[in-house]
XYZ file of C-alpha atoms in Angstrom:
302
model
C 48.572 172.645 60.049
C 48.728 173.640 63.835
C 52.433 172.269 63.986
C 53.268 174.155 60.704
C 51.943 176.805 62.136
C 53.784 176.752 65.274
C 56.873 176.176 63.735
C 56.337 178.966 61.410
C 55.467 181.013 64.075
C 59.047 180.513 65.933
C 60.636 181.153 62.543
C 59.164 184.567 62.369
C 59.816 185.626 66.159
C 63.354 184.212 65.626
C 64.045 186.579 62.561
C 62.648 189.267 63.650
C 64.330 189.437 66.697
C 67.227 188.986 65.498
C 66.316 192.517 62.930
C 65.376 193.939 66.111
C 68.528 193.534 67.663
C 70.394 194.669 64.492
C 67.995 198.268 64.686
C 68.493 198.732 68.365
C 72.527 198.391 67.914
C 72.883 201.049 65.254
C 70.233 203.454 67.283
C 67.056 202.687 64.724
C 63.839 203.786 66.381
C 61.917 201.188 64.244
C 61.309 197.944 65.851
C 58.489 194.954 65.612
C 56.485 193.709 67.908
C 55.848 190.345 67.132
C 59.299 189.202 68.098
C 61.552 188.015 71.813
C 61.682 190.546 74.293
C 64.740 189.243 76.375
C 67.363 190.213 74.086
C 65.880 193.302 72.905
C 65.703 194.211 77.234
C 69.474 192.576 77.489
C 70.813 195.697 74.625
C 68.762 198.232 76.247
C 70.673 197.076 80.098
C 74.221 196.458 78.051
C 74.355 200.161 76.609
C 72.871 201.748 80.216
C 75.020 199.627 82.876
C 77.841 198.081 80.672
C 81.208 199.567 78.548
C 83.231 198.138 76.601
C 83.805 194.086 76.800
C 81.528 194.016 79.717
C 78.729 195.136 77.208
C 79.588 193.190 74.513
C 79.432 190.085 77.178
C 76.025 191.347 77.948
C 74.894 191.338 74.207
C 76.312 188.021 73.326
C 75.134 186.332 76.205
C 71.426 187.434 76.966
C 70.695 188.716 73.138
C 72.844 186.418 70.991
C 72.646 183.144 72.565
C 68.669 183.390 72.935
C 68.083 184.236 69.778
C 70.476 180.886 68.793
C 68.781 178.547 71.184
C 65.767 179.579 68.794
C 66.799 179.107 65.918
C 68.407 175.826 66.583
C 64.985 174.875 68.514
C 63.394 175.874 64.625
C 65.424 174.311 63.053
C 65.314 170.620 64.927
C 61.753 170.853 65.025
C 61.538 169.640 61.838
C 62.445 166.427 62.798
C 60.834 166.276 66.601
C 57.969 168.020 67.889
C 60.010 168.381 71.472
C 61.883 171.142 69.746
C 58.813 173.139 69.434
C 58.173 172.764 73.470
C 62.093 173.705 73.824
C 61.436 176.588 71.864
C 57.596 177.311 73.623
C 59.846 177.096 76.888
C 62.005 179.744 75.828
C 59.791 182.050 75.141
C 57.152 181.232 78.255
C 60.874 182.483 80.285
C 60.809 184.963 77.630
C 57.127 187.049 78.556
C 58.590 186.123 82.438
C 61.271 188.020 81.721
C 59.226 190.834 80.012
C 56.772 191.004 83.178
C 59.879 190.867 86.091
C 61.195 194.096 83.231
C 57.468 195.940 83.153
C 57.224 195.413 87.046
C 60.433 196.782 88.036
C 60.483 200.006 85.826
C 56.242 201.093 86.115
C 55.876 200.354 82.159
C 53.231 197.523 81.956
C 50.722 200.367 80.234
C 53.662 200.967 78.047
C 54.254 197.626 76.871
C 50.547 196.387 76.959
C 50.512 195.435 73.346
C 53.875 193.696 73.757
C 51.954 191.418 76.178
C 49.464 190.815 73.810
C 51.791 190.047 70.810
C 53.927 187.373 72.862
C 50.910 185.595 74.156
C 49.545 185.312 71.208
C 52.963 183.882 69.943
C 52.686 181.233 73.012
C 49.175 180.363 72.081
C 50.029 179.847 68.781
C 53.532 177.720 69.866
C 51.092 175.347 72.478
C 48.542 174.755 69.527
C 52.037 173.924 67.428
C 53.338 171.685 70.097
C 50.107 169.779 70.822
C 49.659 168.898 67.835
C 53.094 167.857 67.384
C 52.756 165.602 70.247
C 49.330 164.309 68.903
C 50.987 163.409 65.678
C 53.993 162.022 67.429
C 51.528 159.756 69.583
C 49.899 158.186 66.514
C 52.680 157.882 64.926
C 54.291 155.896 67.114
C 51.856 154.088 68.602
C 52.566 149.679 68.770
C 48.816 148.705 67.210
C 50.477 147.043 64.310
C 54.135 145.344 63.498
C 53.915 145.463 59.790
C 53.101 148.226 57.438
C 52.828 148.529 53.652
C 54.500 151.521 52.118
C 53.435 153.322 48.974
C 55.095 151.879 45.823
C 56.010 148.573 46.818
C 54.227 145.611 47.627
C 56.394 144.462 50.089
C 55.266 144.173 53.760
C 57.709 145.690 56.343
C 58.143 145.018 59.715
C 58.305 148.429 61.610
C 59.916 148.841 65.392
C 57.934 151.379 66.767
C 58.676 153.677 70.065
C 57.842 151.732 73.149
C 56.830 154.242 76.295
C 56.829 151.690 78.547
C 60.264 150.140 77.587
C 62.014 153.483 77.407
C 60.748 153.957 81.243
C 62.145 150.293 82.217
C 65.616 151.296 80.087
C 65.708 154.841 81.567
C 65.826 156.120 78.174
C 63.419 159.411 78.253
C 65.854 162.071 78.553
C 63.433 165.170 78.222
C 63.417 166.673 81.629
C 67.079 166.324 82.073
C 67.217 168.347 78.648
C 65.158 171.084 79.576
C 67.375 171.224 82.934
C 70.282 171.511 81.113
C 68.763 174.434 79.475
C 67.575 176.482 82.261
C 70.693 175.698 83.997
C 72.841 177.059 81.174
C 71.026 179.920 80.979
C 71.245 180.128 84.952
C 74.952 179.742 84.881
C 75.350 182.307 82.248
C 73.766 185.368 83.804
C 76.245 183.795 86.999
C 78.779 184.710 84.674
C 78.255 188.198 83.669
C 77.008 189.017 87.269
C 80.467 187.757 88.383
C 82.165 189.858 85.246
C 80.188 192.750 86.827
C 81.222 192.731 90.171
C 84.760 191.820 90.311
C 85.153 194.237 86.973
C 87.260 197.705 87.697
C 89.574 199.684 85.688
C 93.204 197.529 87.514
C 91.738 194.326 86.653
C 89.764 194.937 83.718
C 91.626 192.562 81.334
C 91.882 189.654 83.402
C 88.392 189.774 84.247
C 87.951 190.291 80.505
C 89.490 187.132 79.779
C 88.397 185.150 82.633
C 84.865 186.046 82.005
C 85.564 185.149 78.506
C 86.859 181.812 79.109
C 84.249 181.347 81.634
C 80.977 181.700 78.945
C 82.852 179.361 75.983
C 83.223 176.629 78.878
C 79.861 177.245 79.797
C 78.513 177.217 75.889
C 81.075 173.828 75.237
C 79.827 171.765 78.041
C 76.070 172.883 77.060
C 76.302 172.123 73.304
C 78.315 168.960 74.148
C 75.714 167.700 76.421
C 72.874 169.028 74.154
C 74.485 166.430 71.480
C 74.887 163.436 73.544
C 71.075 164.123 75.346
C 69.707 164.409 71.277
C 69.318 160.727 70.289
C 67.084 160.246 73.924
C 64.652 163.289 73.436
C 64.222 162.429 69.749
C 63.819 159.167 70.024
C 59.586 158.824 70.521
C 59.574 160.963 67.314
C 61.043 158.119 64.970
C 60.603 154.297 64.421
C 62.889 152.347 62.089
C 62.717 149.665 59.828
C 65.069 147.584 57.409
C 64.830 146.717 53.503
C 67.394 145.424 51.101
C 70.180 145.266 54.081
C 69.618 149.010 54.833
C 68.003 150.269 58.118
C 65.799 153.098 57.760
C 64.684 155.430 60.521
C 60.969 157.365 59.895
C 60.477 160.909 61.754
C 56.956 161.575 62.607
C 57.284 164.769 61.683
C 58.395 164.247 58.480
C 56.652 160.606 57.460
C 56.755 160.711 53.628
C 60.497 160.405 53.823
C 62.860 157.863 55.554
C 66.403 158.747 56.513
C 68.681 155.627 55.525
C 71.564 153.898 56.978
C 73.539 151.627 55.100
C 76.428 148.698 56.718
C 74.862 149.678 60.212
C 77.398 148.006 62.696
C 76.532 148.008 66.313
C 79.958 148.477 68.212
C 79.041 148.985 72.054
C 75.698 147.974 73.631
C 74.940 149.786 77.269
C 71.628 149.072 79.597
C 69.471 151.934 77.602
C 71.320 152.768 74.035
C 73.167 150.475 70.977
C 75.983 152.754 69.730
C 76.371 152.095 66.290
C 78.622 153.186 62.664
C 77.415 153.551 59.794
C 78.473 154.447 55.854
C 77.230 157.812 54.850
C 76.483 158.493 50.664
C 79.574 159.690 50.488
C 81.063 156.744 52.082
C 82.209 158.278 55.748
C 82.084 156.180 58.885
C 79.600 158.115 61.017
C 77.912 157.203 64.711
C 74.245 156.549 65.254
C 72.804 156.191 68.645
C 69.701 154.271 68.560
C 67.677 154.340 72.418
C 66.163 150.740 73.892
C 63.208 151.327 73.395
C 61.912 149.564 70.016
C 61.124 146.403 71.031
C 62.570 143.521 69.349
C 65.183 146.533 67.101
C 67.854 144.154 67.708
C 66.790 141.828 65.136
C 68.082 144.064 62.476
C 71.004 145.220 64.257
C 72.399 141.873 64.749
């Protein structure tokens, strides 16, 4: 219930925001509180200190993007609990953000009960990823190499997320991924402060475009890295096993159901991953990445 909770929570601060944003940029003097404070801060700087491109930069960057990272943090989550931190993180930079904001202009009486709001949102978001993390730790934990699903009376031997082997095999990638986040976010604002001070009216379209070109390289090489980093971070949220030729991976956020991959074919082993194809339903080749560190998983990839 806590992660449900949590995750629910996030869902709610990422929708509303995103209405708040939408108010603020057609002049609406209705807002709610229970929602991300960065963007809303980012629209109130971009229509102050920013025209034109320059303030739509400003927008898309530090209002748009956020409120993304969110939503994609929601909707992963429903598959890994580490989802729910990325998303805690977020907004923990988030009331940072708010206080550096208060401090600078005198307004922390003013926004008091936005305070309160967003730390009751992180409470509720640490409650949501504890219990995630609980759940993932039972879930995955080695006390037992066969199970016996509902509806069959078959016996199934599971491989279950080893801690200890993905240490060995260098396979944990969460720290790296929540470096790659702060440094995108880092290298964005480095961005529109360059836009900022090399923008005047001779240059103004070059810096336009630069500037431009500058934030989709940025996004690209964050989303592309976000993809490749995916199968590490995930993988102490799943286990996998294999029935009737088929190899099926389990997400410990979602147990009742099993994700299956049929004609798995294994087609370049490194020291800490098997990269493997696989048939889709509808009968496309597509890549799976499975992490060292099941013990003994290549006795049904083999």
């Amino acid at each position: 219930n806590s992660y449900k909770s949590g995750r629910g929570c996030l869902l709610a601060v990422t929708a509303l925001t995103l209405v708040n944003m939408i108010l603020m940029l057609i002049d609406s003097n209705v807002s709610f509180i229970y929602s991300a404070a960065v963007p809303q801060i980012a629209i109130v700087l971009a229509k102050a200190f920013f025209t034109g491109m320059q303030r739509v930069f400003v927008i898309v960057i530090f209002a748009l993007i956020p409120v993304a990272l969110l939503a994609i943090s929601y909707l992963l989550s429903k598959k890994d609990w580490k989802w729910l931190l990325v998303g805690t993180v977020l907004m923990s930079i988030d009331i940072i953000c708010l206080a550096v904001f208060a401090f600078i202009n005198g307004t922390f009486g003013d926004l008091l009960i936005n305070f309160v709001f967003e730390f009751v949102i992180l409470f509720t978001m640490i409650k949501g990823v504890s219990a995630g993390k609980k759940l993932n730790n039972d879930f995955s934990e080695p006390n037992q190499n066969d199970v016996i699903r509902e509806n069959t009376d078959q016996n199934v031997k599971v491989y279950f997320y080893d801690k200890n082997l993905a240490r060995e095999n260098k396979t944990n990638k969460v720290l790296p991924f929540l470096a790659l986040t702060l440094g995108f976010m880092f290298l964005e604002f480095g961005v529109v402060v360059a836009c900022a001070f090399f923008y005047n009216s001779d240059n103004a379209v070059y810096v336009t475009i630069l500037t431009l070109i500058g934030a989709l390289a940025v996004i690209t090489v964050y989303i592309l890295l976000s993809i490749k980093l995916t199968p590490f971070v995930s993988a102490s949220s799943y286990s996998f096993y294999k029935e009737n030729d088929c190899i099926y991976r389990i997400s410990s956020a979602s147990m009742i159901t099993a994700q299956a991959f049929a004609n798995v074919l294994v087609e370049k082993e490194t020291s800490n991953a098997y990269y493997c194809s696989y048939i889709s339903q509808n009968g496309k080749s597509r890549k799976l990445i499975i992490p060292k560190c099941y013990p003994q998983i290549d006795e049904i990839l083999y």
